[in-house]
Every structure is written in C-alpha cells, then in structure tokens.
Short mmCIF file of C-alpha atoms in Angstrom, two decimals:
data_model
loop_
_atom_site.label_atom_id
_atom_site.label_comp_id
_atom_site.label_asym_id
_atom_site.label_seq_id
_atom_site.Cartn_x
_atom_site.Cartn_y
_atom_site.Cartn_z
CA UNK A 10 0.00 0.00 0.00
CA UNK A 11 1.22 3.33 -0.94
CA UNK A 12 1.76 5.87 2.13
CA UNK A 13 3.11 9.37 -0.12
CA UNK A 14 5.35 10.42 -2.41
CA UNK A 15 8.83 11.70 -1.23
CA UNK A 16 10.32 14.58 -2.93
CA UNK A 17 13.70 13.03 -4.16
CA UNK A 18 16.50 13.87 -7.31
CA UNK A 19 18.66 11.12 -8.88
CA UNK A 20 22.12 10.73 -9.44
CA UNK A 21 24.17 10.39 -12.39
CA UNK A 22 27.09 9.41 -10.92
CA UNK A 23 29.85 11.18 -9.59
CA UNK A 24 28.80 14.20 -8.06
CA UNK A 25 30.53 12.64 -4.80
CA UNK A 26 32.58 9.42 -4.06
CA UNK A 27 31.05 6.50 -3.49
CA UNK A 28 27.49 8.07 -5.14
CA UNK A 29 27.12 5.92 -8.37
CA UNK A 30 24.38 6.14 -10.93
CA UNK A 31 21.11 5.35 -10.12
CA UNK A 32 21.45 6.80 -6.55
CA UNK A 33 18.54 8.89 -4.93
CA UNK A 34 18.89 11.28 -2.64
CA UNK A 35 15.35 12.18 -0.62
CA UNK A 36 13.95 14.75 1.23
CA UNK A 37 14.53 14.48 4.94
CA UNK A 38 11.23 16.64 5.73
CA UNK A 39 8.98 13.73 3.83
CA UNK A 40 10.77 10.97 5.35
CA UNK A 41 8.26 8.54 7.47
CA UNK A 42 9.08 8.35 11.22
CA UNK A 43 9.04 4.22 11.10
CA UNK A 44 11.05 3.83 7.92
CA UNK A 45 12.27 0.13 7.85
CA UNK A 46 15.11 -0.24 5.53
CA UNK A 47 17.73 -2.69 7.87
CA UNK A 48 20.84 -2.11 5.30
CA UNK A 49 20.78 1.61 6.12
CA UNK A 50 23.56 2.52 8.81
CA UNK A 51 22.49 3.79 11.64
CA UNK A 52 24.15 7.20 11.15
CA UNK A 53 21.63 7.28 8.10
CA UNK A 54 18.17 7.15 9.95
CA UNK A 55 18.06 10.39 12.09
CA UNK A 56 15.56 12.97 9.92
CA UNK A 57 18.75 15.80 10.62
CA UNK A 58 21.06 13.83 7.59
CA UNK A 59 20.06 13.50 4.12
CA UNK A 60 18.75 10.02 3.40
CA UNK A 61 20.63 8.69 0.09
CA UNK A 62 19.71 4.86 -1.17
CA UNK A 63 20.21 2.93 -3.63
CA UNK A 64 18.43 2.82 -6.68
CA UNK A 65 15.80 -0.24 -7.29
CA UNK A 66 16.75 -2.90 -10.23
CA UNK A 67 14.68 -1.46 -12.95
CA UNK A 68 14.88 1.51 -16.11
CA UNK A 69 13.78 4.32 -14.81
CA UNK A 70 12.40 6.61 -18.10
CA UNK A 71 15.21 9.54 -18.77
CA UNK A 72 13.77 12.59 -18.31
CA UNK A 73 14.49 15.63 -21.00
CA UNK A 74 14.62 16.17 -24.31
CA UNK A 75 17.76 14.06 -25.11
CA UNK A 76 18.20 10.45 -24.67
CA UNK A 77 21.64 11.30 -22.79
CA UNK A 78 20.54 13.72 -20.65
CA UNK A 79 19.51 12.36 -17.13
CA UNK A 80 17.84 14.77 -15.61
CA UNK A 81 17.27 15.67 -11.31
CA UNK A 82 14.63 17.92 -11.74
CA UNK A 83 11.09 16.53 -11.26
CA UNK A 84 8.78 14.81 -13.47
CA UNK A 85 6.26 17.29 -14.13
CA UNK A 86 2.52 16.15 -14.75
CA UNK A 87 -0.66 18.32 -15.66
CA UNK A 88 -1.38 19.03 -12.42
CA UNK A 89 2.01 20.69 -11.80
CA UNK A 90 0.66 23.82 -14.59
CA UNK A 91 -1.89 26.32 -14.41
CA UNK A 92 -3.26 28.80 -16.79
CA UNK A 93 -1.92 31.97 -16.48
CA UNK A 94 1.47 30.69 -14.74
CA UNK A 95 4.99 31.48 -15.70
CA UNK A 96 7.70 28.88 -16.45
CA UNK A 97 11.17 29.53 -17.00
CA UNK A 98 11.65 26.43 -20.03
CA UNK A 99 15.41 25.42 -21.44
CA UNK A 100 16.80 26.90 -24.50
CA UNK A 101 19.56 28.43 -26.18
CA UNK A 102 22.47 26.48 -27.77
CA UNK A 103 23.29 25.39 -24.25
CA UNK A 104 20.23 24.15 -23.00
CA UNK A 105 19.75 25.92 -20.32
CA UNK A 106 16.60 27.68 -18.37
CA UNK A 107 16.59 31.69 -20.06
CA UNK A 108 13.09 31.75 -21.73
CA UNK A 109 9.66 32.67 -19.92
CA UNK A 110 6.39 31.25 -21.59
CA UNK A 111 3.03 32.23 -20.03
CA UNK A 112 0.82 29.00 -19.63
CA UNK A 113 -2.28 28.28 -21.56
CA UNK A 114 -3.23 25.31 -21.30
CA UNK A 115 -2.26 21.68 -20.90
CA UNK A 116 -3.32 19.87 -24.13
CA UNK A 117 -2.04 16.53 -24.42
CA UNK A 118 -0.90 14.08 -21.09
CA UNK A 119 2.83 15.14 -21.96
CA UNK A 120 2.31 18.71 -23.72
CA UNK A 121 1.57 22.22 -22.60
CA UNK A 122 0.46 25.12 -24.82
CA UNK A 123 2.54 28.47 -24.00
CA UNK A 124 2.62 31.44 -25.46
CA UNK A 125 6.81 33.01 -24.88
CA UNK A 126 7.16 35.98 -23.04
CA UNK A 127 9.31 38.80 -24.83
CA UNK A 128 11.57 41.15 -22.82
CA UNK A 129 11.42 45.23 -23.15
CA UNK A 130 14.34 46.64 -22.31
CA UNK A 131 14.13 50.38 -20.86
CA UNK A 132 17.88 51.31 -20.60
CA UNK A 133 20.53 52.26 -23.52
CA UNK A 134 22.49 49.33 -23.01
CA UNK A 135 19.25 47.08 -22.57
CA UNK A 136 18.73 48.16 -26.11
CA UNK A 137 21.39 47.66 -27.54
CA UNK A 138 22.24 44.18 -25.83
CA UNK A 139 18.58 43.00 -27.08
CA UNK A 140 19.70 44.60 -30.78
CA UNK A 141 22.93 41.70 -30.15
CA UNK A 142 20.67 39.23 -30.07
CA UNK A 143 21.48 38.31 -26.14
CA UNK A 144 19.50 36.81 -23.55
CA UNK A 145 17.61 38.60 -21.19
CA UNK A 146 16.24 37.18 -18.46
CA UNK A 147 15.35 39.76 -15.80
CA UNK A 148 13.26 43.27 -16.22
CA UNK A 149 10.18 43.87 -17.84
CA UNK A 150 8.48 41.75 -20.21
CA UNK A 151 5.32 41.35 -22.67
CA UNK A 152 3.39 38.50 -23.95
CA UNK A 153 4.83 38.05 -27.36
CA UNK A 154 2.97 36.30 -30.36
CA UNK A 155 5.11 33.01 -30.95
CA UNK A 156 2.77 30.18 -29.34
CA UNK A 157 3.65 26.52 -28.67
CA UNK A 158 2.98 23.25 -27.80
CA UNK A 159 6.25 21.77 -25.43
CA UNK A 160 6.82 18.96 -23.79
CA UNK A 161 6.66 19.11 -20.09
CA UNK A 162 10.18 17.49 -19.85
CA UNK A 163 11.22 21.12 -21.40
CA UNK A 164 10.18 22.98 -18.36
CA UNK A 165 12.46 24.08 -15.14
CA UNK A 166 10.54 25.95 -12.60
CA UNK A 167 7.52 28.27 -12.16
CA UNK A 168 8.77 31.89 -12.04
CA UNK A 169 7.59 34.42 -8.88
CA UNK A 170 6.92 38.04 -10.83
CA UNK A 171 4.52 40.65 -10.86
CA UNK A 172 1.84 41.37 -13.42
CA UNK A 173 0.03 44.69 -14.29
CA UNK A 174 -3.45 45.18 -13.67
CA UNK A 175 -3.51 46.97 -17.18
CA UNK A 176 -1.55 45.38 -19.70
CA UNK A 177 -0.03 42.28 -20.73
CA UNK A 178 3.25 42.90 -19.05
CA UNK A 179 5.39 41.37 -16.05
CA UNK A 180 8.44 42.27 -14.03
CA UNK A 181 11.20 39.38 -13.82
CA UNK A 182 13.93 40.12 -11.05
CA UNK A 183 16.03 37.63 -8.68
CA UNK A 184 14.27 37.18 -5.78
CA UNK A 185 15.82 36.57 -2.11
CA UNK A 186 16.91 33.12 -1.46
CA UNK A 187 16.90 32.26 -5.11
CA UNK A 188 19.84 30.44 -6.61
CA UNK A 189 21.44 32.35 -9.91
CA UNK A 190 24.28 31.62 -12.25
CA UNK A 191 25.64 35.00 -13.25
CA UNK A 192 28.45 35.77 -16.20
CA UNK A 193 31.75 35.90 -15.02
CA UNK A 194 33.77 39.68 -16.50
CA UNK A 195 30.50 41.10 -17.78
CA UNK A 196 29.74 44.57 -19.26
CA UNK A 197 27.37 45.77 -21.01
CA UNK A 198 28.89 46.37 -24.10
CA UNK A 199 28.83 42.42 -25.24
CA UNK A 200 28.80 41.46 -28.62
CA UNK A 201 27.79 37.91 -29.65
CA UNK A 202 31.73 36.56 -30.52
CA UNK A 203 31.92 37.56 -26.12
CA UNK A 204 28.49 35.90 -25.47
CA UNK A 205 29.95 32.68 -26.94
CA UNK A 206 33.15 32.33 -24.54
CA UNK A 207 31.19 33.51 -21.09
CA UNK A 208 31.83 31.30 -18.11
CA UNK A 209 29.44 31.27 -15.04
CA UNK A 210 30.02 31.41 -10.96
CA UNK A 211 27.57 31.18 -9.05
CA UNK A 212 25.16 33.75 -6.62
CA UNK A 213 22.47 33.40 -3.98
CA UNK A 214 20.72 36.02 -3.73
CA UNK A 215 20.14 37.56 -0.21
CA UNK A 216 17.96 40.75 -0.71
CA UNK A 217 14.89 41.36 -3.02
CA UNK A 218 15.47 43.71 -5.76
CA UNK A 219 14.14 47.24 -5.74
CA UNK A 220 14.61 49.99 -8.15
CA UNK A 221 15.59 52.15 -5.30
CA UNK A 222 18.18 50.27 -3.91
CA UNK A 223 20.64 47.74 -4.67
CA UNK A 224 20.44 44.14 -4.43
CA UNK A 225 22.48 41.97 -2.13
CA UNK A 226 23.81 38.68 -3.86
CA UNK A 227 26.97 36.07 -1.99
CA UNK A 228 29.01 34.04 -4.37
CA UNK A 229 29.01 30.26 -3.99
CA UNK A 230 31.33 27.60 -4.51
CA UNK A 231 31.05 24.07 -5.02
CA UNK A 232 31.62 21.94 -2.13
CA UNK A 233 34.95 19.86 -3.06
CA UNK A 234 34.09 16.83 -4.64
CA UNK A 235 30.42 17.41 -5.10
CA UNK A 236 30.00 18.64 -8.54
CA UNK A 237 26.17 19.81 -7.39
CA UNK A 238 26.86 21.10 -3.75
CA UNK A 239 27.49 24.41 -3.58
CA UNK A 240 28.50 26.96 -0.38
CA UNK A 241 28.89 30.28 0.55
CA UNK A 242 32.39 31.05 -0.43
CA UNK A 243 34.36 32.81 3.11
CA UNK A 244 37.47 34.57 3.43
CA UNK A 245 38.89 34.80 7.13
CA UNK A 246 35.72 33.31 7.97
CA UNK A 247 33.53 36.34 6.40
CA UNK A 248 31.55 35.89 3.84
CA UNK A 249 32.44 38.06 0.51
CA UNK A 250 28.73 39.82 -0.71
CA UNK A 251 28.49 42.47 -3.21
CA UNK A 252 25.62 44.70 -4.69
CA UNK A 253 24.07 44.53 -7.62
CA UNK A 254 22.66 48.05 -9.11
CA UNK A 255 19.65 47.64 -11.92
CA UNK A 256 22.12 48.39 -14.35
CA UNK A 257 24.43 45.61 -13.73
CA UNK A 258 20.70 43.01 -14.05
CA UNK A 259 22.19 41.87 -17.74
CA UNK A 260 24.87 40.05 -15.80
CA UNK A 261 22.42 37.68 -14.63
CA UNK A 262 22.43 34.74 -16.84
CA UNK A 263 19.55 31.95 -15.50
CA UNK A 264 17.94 30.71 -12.52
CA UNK A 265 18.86 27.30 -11.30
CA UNK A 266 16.63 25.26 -8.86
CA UNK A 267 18.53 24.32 -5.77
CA UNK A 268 17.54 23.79 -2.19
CA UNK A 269 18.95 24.11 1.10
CA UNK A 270 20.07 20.76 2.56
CA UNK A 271 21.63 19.79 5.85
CA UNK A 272 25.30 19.43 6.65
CA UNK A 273 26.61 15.88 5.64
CA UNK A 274 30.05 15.06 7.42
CA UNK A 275 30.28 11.62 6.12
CA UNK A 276 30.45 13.58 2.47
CA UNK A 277 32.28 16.96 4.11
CA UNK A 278 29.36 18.58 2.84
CA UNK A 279 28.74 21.77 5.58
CA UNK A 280 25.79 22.85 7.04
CA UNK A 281 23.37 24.97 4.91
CA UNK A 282 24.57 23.70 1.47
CA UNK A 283 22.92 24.26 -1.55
CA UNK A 284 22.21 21.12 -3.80
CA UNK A 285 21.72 22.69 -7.50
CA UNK A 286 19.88 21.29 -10.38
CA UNK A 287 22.67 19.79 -12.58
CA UNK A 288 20.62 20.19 -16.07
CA UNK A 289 20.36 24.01 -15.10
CA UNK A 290 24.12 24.50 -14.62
CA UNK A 291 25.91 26.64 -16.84
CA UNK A 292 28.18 24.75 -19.14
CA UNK A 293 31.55 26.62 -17.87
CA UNK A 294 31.66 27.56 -14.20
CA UNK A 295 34.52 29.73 -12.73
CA UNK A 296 36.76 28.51 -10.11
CA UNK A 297 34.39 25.89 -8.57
CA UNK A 298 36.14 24.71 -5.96
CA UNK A 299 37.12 26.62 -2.48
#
C-alpha cells in the first residue's frame, strides 16, 4: 500500500565518491518516522542527515529532451501547470533555463500550450544588448505572439513576478533566497563573438530587488568533490557579498533550482549547502572549488 510520495532527485554518478548512478537522494522533511530499511547505517536514519539509497533494479524513463541527458529535476505532470502561470523552459544552444512562456493550457498528457514571453528593455544598453541578439532574463516583459505546444520534460521551474493590472506585461527580477548563475567579467557592451566564450560562478541572492536600492547577492562555490553542492564562499571566515545596481541586471544569466540541505560530514558537505539542479548549470563555471 502506498503511504506518499517523497520529494527526491537522482544521481548520475559522480557528483561525490562512493554516489554511483542510479542513486537517490530524498527529502529528509517527507521521510516517514518508522522507515524500515535494515541495510541503512544507523548514522543514516536520524531525519537531521540527508537520506541517500540505492536505486531499485529497474529503467527508470530519462527525463528531457535528449536520450543522454539524465535529468534531477522533477517529473512534471498536468497538475504541476496552471493557466496563467509562468515557467522559466530550457533553451539556447546550451540548454539551459533563459526563456519565460506564459501558460495556456495543458493539451495533451505530456504537452503544454505556452505562449513566450518577450523582454522590453528600458535602458541604452538594454537596447542595444537585445539589438545583439542576447538573452535577457530579468526586467520587464510582454506577452509576445510566438505560441507553442512543449513537452513538459522542457520545463524548469515556475517563475515568482509581478503582473500589471492593465496590460499584458510582467516584471522578472532575482528574488531573495533564489539560486542564480551569473556571467563571469561582464559589461554591457557584449557582442555575440563575447556571449559565446562567457563562463558562469555562481550567486544566492540575499535581498529582493528594488529599483531604489541595490540588491544583495553572496558568491558560492562548489563543495569539493560534489559537482552539485554548492556553499557560501568565506574569506577569514567572512563571507564576501556584493551589490548589484539595476544596471548591472544583464549580468544575470539563469535561474537554477537548488535547495537548502543539511550538513553531511560523512560527504564533508557543511551545514546549509545548496544542492543545485545539474541540467540548469551553466556549461563553464569559474573557479568551482574553495
């Protein structure tokens, strides 16, 4: 008899030693309080560690577009869509989670209808970086006209924004606690030949932003060894932040799920660790390790 589902991502393989493919690593929080699994050790049970087991002897179905691409992130289903919601879906030459579509409806088991989203940039260098041809994935946008039918596996995340009462529009803009890649050396006076060499690192975002004031973002870096556990990189034991005006938004390339997870000594992962969705990782991070 079925009890719930757990929230859980899979492993390729990897991402730390001893984790091989096949691997799932499950939510503590939906853990049951009785779980009976006698091969676990016993410094595995308590609800404060991060339960990882071993995958079952069957073929799971890949999930994503590609046959080779084995994705974490979940398995979306109709019920997971609404009309009127905005997704952040993969694109782009590297795959990865820049365009907004507006939900319309789900029409087939596997296939939602969107219509994309289409930014407006305000600022000089908004224009002329939209002119390039370059993504844009934060600051005001408008329902455009190009409408499709995509497969849910093509999906990342529901996007947090605000709408106007008047007009088709929405505002797009890193929101605290969010997890963002951003490009390493940016300005705004990128062409395409520098859009094709960027690299990434990594930001969380610590303060909403605000038109009057600056945002707050910390860089992360991966935890060594775990190609999808990242932490808040420290020097002398403080924490490096920075601001980020609404001029400097451009730099921000994509979202990336992620979610906070508790410390893991066994893997030297610390407390407060970020576990990042590996399909929504830029293709060329910056200095990754600590």
């Amino acid at each position: 008899m079925f009890s719930h589902k757990v929230p859980a991502f899979r492993f390729m393989g990897g991402e730390m030693d001893g984790i091989v493919d096949g691997t799932f690593e499950l939510d503590p929080m939906a853990l049951p309080d009785d779980l009976v699994n006698p091969e676990c050790p016993n410094d595995m049970n308590s609800s404060n560690w991060l339960a990882i087991l071993p995958h079952a002897n069957f073929s799971a179905p890949l999930i994503g577009p590609y046959p080779e691409n084995q994705s974490l992130k979940p398995s979306w289903s109709e019920q997971d869509f609404t009309r009127g919601q905005i997704w952040a879906v993969y694109s782009g030459t590297d795959f990865t989670p820049r365009q907004y579509a507006r939900i319309n409806d789900v029409v087939l088991v596997n296939q939602v209808c969107v219509t994309f989203l289409e930014p407006q940039p305000v600022l000089d260098h908004e224009i002329q970086w939209h002119r390039e041809n370059l993504p844009i994935v934060s600051g005001i946008f408008k329902v455009g006209r190009t409408t499709l039918n995509l497969e849910m596996s093509w999906f990342s995340h529901s996007v947090k924004c605000q709408r106007s009462m008047t007009k088709p529009f929405y505002k797009i803009y890193p929101m605290k606690g969010e997890i963002w890649a951003m490009y390493k050396n940016w300005n705004n006076k990128w062409k395409q030949s520098d859009y094709k060499s960027y690299q990434c690192w990594i930001v969380e975002i610590l303060s909403d932003f605000t038109e009057e004031k600056c945002m707050r973002i910390v860089r992360l870096v991966e935890v060594k060894g775990c190609m999808t556990f990242f932490q808040r990189q420290r020097y002398d034991d403080f924490e490096l932040t920075r601001t980020v005006s609404q001029a400097d938004m451009l730099a921000f390339s994509h979202r990336i799920p992620a979610f906070r997870v508790p410390g893991v000594r066994k893997y030297s992962i610390p407390e407060a660790s970020w576990h990042l969705e590996p399909d929504a990782l830029p293709p060329k991070l910056s200095n990754m390790c600590s």
